Short mmCIF file of C-alpha atoms in Angstrom, two decimals:
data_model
loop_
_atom_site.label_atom_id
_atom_site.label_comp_id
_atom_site.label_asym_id
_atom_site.label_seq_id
_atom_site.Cartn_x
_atom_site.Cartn_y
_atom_site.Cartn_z
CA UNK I 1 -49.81 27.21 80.69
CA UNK I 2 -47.92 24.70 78.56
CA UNK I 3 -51.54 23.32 76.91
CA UNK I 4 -52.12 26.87 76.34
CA UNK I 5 -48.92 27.14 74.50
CA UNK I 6 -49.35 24.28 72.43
CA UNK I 7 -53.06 25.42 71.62
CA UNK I 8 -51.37 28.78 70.23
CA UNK I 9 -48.45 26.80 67.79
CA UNK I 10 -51.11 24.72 66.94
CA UNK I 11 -54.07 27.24 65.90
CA UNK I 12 -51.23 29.04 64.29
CA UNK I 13 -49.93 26.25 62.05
CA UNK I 14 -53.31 25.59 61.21
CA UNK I 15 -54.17 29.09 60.18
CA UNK I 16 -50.53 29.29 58.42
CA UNK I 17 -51.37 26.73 56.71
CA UNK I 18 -55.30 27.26 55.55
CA UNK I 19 -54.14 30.44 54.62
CA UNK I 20 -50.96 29.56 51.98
CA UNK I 21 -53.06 26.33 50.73
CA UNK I 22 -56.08 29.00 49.77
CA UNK I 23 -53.67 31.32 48.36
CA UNK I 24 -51.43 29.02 46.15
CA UNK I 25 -55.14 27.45 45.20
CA UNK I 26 -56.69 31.25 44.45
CA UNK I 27 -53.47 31.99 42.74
CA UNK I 28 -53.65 29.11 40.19
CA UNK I 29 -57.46 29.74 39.69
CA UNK I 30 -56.31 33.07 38.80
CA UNK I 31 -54.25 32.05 35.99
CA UNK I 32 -57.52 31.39 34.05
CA UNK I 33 -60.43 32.91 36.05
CA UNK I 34 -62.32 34.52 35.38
CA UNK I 35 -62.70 33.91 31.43
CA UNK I 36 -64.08 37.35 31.28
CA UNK I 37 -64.27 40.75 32.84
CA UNK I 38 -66.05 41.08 35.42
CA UNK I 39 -67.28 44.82 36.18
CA UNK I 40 -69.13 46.47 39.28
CA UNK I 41 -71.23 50.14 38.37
CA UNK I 42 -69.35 49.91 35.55
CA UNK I 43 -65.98 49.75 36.95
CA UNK I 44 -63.85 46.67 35.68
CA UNK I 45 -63.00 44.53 38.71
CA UNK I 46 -59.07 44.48 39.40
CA UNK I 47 -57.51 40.98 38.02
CA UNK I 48 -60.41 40.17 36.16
CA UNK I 49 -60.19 38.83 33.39
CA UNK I 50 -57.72 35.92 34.71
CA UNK I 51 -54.18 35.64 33.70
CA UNK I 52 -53.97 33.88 30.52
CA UNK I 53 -57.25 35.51 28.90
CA UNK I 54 -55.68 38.58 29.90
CA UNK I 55 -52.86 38.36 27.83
CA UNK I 56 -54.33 35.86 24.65
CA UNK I 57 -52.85 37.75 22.53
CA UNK I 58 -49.72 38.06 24.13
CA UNK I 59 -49.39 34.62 24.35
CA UNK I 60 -50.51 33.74 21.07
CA UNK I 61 -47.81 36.10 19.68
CA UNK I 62 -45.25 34.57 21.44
CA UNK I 63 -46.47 31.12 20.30
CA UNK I 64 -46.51 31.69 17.06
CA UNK I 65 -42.66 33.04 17.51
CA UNK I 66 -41.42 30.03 19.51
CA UNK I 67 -42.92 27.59 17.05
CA UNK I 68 -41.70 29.36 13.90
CA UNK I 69 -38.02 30.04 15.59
CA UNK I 70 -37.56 27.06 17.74
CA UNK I 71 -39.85 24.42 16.86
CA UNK I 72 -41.14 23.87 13.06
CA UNK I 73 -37.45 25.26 11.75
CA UNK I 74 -36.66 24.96 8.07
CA UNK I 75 -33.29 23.23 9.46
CA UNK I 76 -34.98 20.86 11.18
CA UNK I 77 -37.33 19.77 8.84
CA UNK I 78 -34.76 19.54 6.39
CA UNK I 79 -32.38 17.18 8.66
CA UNK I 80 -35.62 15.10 9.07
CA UNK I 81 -36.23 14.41 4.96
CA UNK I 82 -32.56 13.84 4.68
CA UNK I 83 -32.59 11.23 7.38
CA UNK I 84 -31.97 7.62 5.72
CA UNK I 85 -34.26 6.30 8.36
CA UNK I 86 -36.40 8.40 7.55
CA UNK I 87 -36.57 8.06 3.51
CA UNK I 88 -36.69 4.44 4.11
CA UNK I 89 -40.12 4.82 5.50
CA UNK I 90 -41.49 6.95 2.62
CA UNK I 91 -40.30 4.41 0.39
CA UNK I 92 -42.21 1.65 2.25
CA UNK I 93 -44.83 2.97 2.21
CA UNK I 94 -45.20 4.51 -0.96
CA UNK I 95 -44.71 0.63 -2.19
CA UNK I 96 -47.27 -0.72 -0.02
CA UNK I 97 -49.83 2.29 -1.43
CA UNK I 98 -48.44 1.01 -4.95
CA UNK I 99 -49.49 -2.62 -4.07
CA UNK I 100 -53.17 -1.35 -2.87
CA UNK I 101 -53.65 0.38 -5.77
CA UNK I 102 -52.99 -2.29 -7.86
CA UNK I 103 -54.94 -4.88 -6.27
CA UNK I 104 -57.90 -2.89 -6.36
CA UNK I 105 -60.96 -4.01 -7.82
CA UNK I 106 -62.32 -0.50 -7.86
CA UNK I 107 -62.59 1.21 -10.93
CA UNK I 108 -62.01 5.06 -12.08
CA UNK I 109 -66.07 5.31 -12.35
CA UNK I 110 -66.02 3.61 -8.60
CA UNK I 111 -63.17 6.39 -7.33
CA UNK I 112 -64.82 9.15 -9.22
CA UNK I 113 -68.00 8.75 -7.20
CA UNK I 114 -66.08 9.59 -3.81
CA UNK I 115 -66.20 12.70 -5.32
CA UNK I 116 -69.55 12.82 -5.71
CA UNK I 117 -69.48 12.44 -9.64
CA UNK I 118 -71.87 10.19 -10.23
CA UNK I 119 -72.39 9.79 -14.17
CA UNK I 120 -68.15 9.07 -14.76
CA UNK I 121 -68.55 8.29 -18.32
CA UNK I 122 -70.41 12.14 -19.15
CA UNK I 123 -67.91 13.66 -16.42
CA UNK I 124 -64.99 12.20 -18.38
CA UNK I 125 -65.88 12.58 -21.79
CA UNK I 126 -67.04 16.49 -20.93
CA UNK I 127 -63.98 17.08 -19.67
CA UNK I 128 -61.60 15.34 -22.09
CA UNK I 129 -63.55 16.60 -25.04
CA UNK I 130 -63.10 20.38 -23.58
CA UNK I 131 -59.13 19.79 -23.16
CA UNK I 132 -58.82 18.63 -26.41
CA UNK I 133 -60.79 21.10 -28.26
CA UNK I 134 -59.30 24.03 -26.07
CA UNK I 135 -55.56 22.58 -27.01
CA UNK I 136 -56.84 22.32 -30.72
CA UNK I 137 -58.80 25.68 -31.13
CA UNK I 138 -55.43 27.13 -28.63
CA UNK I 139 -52.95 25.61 -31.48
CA UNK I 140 -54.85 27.10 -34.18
CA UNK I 141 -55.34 30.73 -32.70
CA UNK I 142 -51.33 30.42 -31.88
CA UNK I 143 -50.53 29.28 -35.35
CA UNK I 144 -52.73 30.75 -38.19
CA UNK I 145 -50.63 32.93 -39.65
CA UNK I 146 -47.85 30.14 -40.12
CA UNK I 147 -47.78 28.16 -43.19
CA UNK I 148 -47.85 24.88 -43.53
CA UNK I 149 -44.36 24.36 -44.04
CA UNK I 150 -43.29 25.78 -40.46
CA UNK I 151 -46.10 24.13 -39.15
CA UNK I 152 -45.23 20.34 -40.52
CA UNK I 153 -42.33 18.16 -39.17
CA UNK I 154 -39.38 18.16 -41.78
CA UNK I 155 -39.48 14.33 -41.56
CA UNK I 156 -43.06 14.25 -42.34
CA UNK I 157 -42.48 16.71 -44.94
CA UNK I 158 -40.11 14.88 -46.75
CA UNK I 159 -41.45 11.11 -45.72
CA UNK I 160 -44.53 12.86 -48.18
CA UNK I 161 -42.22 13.98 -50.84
CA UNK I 162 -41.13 10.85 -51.27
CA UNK I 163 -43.88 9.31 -51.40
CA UNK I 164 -45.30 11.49 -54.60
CA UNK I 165 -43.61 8.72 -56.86
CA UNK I 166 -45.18 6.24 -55.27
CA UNK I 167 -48.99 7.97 -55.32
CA UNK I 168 -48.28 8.70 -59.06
CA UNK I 169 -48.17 5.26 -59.89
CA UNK I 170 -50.97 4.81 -57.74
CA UNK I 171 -53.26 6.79 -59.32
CA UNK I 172 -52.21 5.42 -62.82
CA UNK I 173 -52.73 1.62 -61.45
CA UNK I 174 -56.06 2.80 -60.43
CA UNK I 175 -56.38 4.56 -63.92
CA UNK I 176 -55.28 1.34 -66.10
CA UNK I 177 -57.83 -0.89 -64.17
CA UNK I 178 -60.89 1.61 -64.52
CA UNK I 179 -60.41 1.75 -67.76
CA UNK I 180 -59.78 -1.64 -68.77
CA UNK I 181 -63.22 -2.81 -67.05
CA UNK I 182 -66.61 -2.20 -68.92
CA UNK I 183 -67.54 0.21 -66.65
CA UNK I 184 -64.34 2.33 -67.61
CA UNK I 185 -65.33 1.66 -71.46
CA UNK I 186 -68.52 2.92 -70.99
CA UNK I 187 -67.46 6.10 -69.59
CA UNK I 188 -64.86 6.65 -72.32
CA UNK I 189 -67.86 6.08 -74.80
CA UNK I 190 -70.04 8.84 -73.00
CA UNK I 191 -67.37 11.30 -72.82
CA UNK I 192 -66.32 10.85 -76.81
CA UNK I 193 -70.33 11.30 -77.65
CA UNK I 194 -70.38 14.51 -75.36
CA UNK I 195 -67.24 15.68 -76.98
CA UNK I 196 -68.76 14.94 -80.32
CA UNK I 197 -71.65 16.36 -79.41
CA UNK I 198 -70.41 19.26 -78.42
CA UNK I 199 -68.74 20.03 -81.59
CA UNK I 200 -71.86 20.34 -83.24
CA UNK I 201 -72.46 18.71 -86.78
CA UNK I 202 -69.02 18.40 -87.98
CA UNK I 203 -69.24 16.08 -84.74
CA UNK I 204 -72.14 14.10 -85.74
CA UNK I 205 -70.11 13.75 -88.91
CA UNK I 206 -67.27 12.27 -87.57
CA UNK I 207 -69.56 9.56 -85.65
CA UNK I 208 -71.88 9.07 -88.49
CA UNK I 209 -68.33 8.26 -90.54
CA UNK I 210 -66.68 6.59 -88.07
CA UNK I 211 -69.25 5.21 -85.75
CA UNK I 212 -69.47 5.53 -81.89
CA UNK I 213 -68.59 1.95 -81.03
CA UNK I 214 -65.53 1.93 -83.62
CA UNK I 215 -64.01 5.00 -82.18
CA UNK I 216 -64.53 3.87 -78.73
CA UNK I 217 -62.62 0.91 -79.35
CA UNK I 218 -59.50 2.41 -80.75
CA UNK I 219 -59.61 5.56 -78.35
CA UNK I 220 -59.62 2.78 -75.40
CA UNK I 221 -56.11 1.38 -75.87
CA UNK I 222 -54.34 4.74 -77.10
CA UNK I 223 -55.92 6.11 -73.19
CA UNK I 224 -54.36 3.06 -71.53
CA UNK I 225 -50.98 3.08 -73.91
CA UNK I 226 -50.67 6.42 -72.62
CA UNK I 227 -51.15 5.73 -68.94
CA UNK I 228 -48.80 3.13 -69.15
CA UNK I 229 -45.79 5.27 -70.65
CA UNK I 230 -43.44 6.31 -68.25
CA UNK I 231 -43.97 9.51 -69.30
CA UNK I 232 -46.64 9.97 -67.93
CA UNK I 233 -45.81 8.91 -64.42
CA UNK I 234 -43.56 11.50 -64.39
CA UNK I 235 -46.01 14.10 -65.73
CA UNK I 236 -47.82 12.89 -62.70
CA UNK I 237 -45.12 13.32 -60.08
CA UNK I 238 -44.38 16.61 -61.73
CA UNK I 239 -47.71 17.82 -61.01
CA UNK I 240 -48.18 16.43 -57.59
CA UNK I 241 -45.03 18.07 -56.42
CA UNK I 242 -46.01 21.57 -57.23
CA UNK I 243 -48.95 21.06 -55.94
CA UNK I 244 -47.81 19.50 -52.76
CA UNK I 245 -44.90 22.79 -52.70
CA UNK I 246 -48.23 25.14 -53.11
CA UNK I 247 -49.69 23.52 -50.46
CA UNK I 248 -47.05 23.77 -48.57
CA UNK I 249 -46.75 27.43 -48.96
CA UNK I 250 -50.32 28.10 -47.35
CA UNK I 251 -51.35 29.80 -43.91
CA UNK I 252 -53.67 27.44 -42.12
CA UNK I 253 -56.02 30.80 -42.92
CA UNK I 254 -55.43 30.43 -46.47
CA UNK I 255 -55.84 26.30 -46.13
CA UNK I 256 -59.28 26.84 -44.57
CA UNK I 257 -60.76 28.98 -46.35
CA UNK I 258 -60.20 26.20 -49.36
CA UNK I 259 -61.06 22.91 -47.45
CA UNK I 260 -62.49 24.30 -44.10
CA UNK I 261 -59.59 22.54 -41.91
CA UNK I 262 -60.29 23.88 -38.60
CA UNK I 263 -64.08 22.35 -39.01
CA UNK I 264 -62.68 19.35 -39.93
CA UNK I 265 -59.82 19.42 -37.10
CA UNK I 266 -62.33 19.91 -34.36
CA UNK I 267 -64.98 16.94 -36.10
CA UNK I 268 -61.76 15.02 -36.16
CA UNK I 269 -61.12 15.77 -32.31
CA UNK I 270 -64.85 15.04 -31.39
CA UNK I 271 -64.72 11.56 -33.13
CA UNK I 272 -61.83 10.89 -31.67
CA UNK I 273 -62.88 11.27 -28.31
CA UNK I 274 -66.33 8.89 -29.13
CA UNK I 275 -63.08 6.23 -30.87
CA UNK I 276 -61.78 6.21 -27.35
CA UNK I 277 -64.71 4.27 -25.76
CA UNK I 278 -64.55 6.11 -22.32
CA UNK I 279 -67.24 4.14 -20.80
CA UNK I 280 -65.14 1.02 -21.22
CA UNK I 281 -62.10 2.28 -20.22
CA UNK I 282 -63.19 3.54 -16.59
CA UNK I 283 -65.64 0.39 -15.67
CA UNK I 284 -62.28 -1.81 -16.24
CA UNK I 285 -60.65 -2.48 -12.85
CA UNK I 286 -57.46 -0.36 -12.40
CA UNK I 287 -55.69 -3.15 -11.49
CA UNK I 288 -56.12 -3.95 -15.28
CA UNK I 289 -54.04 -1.64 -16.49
CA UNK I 290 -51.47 -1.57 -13.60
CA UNK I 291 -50.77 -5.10 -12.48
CA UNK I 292 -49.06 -5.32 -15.79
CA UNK I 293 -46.73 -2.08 -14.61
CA UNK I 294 -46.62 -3.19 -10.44
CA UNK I 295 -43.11 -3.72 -10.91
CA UNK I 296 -41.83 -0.75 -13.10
CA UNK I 297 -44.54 1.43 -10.41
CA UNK I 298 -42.21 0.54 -7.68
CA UNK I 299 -38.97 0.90 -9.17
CA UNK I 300 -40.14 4.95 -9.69
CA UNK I 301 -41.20 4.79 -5.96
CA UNK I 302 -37.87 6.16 -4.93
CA UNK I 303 -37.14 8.11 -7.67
CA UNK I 304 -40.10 9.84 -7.24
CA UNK I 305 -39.63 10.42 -3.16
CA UNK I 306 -36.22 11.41 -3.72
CA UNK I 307 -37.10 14.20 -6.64
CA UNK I 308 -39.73 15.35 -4.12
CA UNK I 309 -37.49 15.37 -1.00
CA UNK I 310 -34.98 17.52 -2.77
CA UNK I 311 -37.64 19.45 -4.07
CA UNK I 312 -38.58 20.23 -0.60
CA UNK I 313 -35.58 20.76 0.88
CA UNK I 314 -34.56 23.14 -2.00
CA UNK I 315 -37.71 25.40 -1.54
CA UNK I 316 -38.49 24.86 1.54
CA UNK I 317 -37.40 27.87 3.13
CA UNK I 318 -39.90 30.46 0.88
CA UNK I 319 -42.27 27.37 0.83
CA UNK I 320 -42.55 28.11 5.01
CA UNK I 321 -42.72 31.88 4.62
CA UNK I 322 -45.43 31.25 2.15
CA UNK I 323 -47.03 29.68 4.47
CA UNK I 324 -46.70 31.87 7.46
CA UNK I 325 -46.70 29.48 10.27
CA UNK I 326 -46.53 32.49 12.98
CA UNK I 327 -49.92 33.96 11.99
CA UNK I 328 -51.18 30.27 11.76
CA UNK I 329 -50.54 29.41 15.22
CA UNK I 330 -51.40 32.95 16.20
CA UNK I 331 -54.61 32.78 14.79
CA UNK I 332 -55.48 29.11 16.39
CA UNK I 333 -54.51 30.47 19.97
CA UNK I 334 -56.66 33.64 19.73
CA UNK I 335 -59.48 31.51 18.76
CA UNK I 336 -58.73 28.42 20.99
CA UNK I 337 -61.53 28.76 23.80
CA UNK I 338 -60.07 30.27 27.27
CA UNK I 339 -62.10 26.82 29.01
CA UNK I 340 -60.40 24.28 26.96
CA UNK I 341 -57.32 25.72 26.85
CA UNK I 342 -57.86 25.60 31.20
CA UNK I 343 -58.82 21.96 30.99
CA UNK I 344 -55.98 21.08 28.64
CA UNK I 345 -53.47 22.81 31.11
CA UNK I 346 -54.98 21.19 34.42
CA UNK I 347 -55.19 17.87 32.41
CA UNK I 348 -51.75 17.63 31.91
CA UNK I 349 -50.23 19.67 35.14
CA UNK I 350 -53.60 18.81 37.57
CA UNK I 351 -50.65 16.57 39.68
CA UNK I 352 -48.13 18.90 40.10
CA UNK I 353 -50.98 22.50 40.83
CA UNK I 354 -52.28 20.47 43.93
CA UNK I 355 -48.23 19.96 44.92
CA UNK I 356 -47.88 23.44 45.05
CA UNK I 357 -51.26 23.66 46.81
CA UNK I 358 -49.92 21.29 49.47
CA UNK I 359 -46.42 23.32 49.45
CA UNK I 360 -48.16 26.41 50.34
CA UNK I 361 -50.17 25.13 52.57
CA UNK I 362 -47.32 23.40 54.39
CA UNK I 363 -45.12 26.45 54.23
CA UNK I 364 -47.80 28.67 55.69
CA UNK I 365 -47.74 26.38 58.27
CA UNK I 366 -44.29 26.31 59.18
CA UNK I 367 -44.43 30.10 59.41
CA UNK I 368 -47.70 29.97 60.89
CA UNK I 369 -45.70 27.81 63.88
CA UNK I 370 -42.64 30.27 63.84
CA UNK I 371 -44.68 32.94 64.46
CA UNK I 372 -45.86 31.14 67.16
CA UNK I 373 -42.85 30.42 68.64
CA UNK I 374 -41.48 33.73 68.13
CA UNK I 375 -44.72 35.76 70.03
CA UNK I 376 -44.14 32.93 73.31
CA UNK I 377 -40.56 34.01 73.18
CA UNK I 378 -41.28 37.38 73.34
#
């Protein structure tokens, strides 16, 4: 009678137990299985799909809430770039980046190629050649109605005002010397035969009377006496000034349609991209122009991290709605794959489902016993 008994508690336990293991087990499976319904004559199977799947986007909802409200904050991102500690290390290593870059050996045609731009030297001068003529060609469009004047610098308008004077006796210099070589006497002697030529026979008269050579010789010094009179600098000034004041006075319109400026702008911006020498400039080493500059690189290190930290901390609030971390994360968990979101979960928590495998089982069989005891009692 008493072996019976203890066959009963025993069986009892056992079965207690088998049956809360199996049902803590089934009821963790359930949390994820199945991935998908599951349907018999076309009726969908109660608890099918599992737990989680069931409610994806549920859960992916709520995820996207909790990170946006409790985790990835604006405050708490914000106490993070303020941290000392913290701008310390952005310093660091925004001076050890500084010192890689330059050490390098690696030139911009070298860098250029990581981006699969393999000719540099076209790439470059395409694209600084289209900048500069779009900037030119944008200036003129902006400014062609303007005139020259509005368009100038004052100081450069009045650096060339002053230096009228200064032409004038330039071009008389230039004047006294031409004519004072042979070449210069020559050409006075050809322009008094045209003249005299041109006046018909009371010219040849006057040559035949006074001869060609003879009047050559005493036009010659009466041309440079008169060049040389100060008069006639100012003459000179005089007329360079008005012109330079008409000048001034012209549309850039009005100025090309008399010397074809915007032509010559945009030649002028074409040579001056060939003058550069691209092709030189990007097979140097980088650390050729910045070793010179390591120094005064780092000192605007911080300067730089701090302007962007305050930056950040001033927008960051829109900068975060912008970006709409909620439907982000929302979007990652409805696409995240029900299996490897199960094998991510049992990864981490494997330990701790078979404990409360092991608790049901052991509870079931501690009822499983009490029942036992409780039918022998009564």
């Amino acid at each position: 009678m008493v072996m019976n008994t203890i066959y009963v508690v025993i069986v009892m336990m056992l079965v207690g137990a088998v049956i809360g293991g199996v049902t803590n087990h089934l009821a963790i499976k359930m949390l994820f299985r199945p991935h998908h319904p599951v349907y018999i004559l076309g009726k969908r199977v109660p608890f099918t799909p599992g737990l989680i799947p069931k409610r994806r986007q549920e859960l992916a909802n709520q995820m996207g809430k909790m990170v946006v409200e409790h985790l990835l904050t604006a405050e708490g991102i914000k106490r993070k770039f303020l941290q000392a500690q913290f701008k310390e290390q952005l310093v660091s290593w925004g001076e050890s980046q500084v010192s890689k870059l330059v050490s390098t050996e690696k030139n911009v045609a070298q860098l250029l190629q990581t981006f699969q731009i393999d000719d540099a030297t076209e790439f470059v001068n395409s694209r600084l050649s289209s900048f500069l003529h779009m900037k030119y060609e944008g200036y003129i469009e902006e400014n062609k109605h303007k005139t020259l004047q509005e368009i100038l610098p004052s100081d450069l308008r009045q650096q060339a005002t002053e230096a009228i004077p200064t032409l004038a006796q330039f071009v008389i210099d230039k004047g006294i010397t031409y004519f004072e070589s042979q070449e210069g006497k020559q050409r006075l002697g050809k322009m008094i035969d045209d003249f005299l030529t041109d006046k018909g026979m009371l010219g040849n008269m006057i040559g035949m009377f006074l001869g060609n050579n003879s009047l050559k010789d005493k036009v010659q010094p009466e041309v440079i006496k008169f060049l040389k009179n100060k008069e006639t600098k100012q003459l000179i000034s005089v007329l360079l000034q008005n012109e330079w004041a008409k000048i001034q006075q012209l549309t850039i319109d009005e100025a090309d349609e008399k010397w074809s400026i915007k032509q010559k702008g945009s030649d002028i911006v074409t040579k001056l991209v060939d003058v550069l020498q691209i092709e030189e400039l990007i097979s140097a080493p980088l650390s050729v122009y910045l070793k010179p500059r390591e120094q005064a690189i780092k000192d605007l290190v911080p300067k730089i991290f701090e302007l962007a930290t305050n930056f950040l901390v001033t927008h960051l609030d829109s900068m975060l709605k912008k970006l709409k971390l909620e439907d982000v994360v929302r979007e990652q968990v409805e696409s995240f794959a029900v299996e490897r979101l199960e094998e991510m979960v049992l990864s981490i928590s494997r330990r701790e489902f078979k404990m409360i495998t092991y608790l049901g089982a052991l509870l079931g069989g501690v009822i499983g016993g009490f029942q036992s005891f409780l039918l022998i009692w009564i």
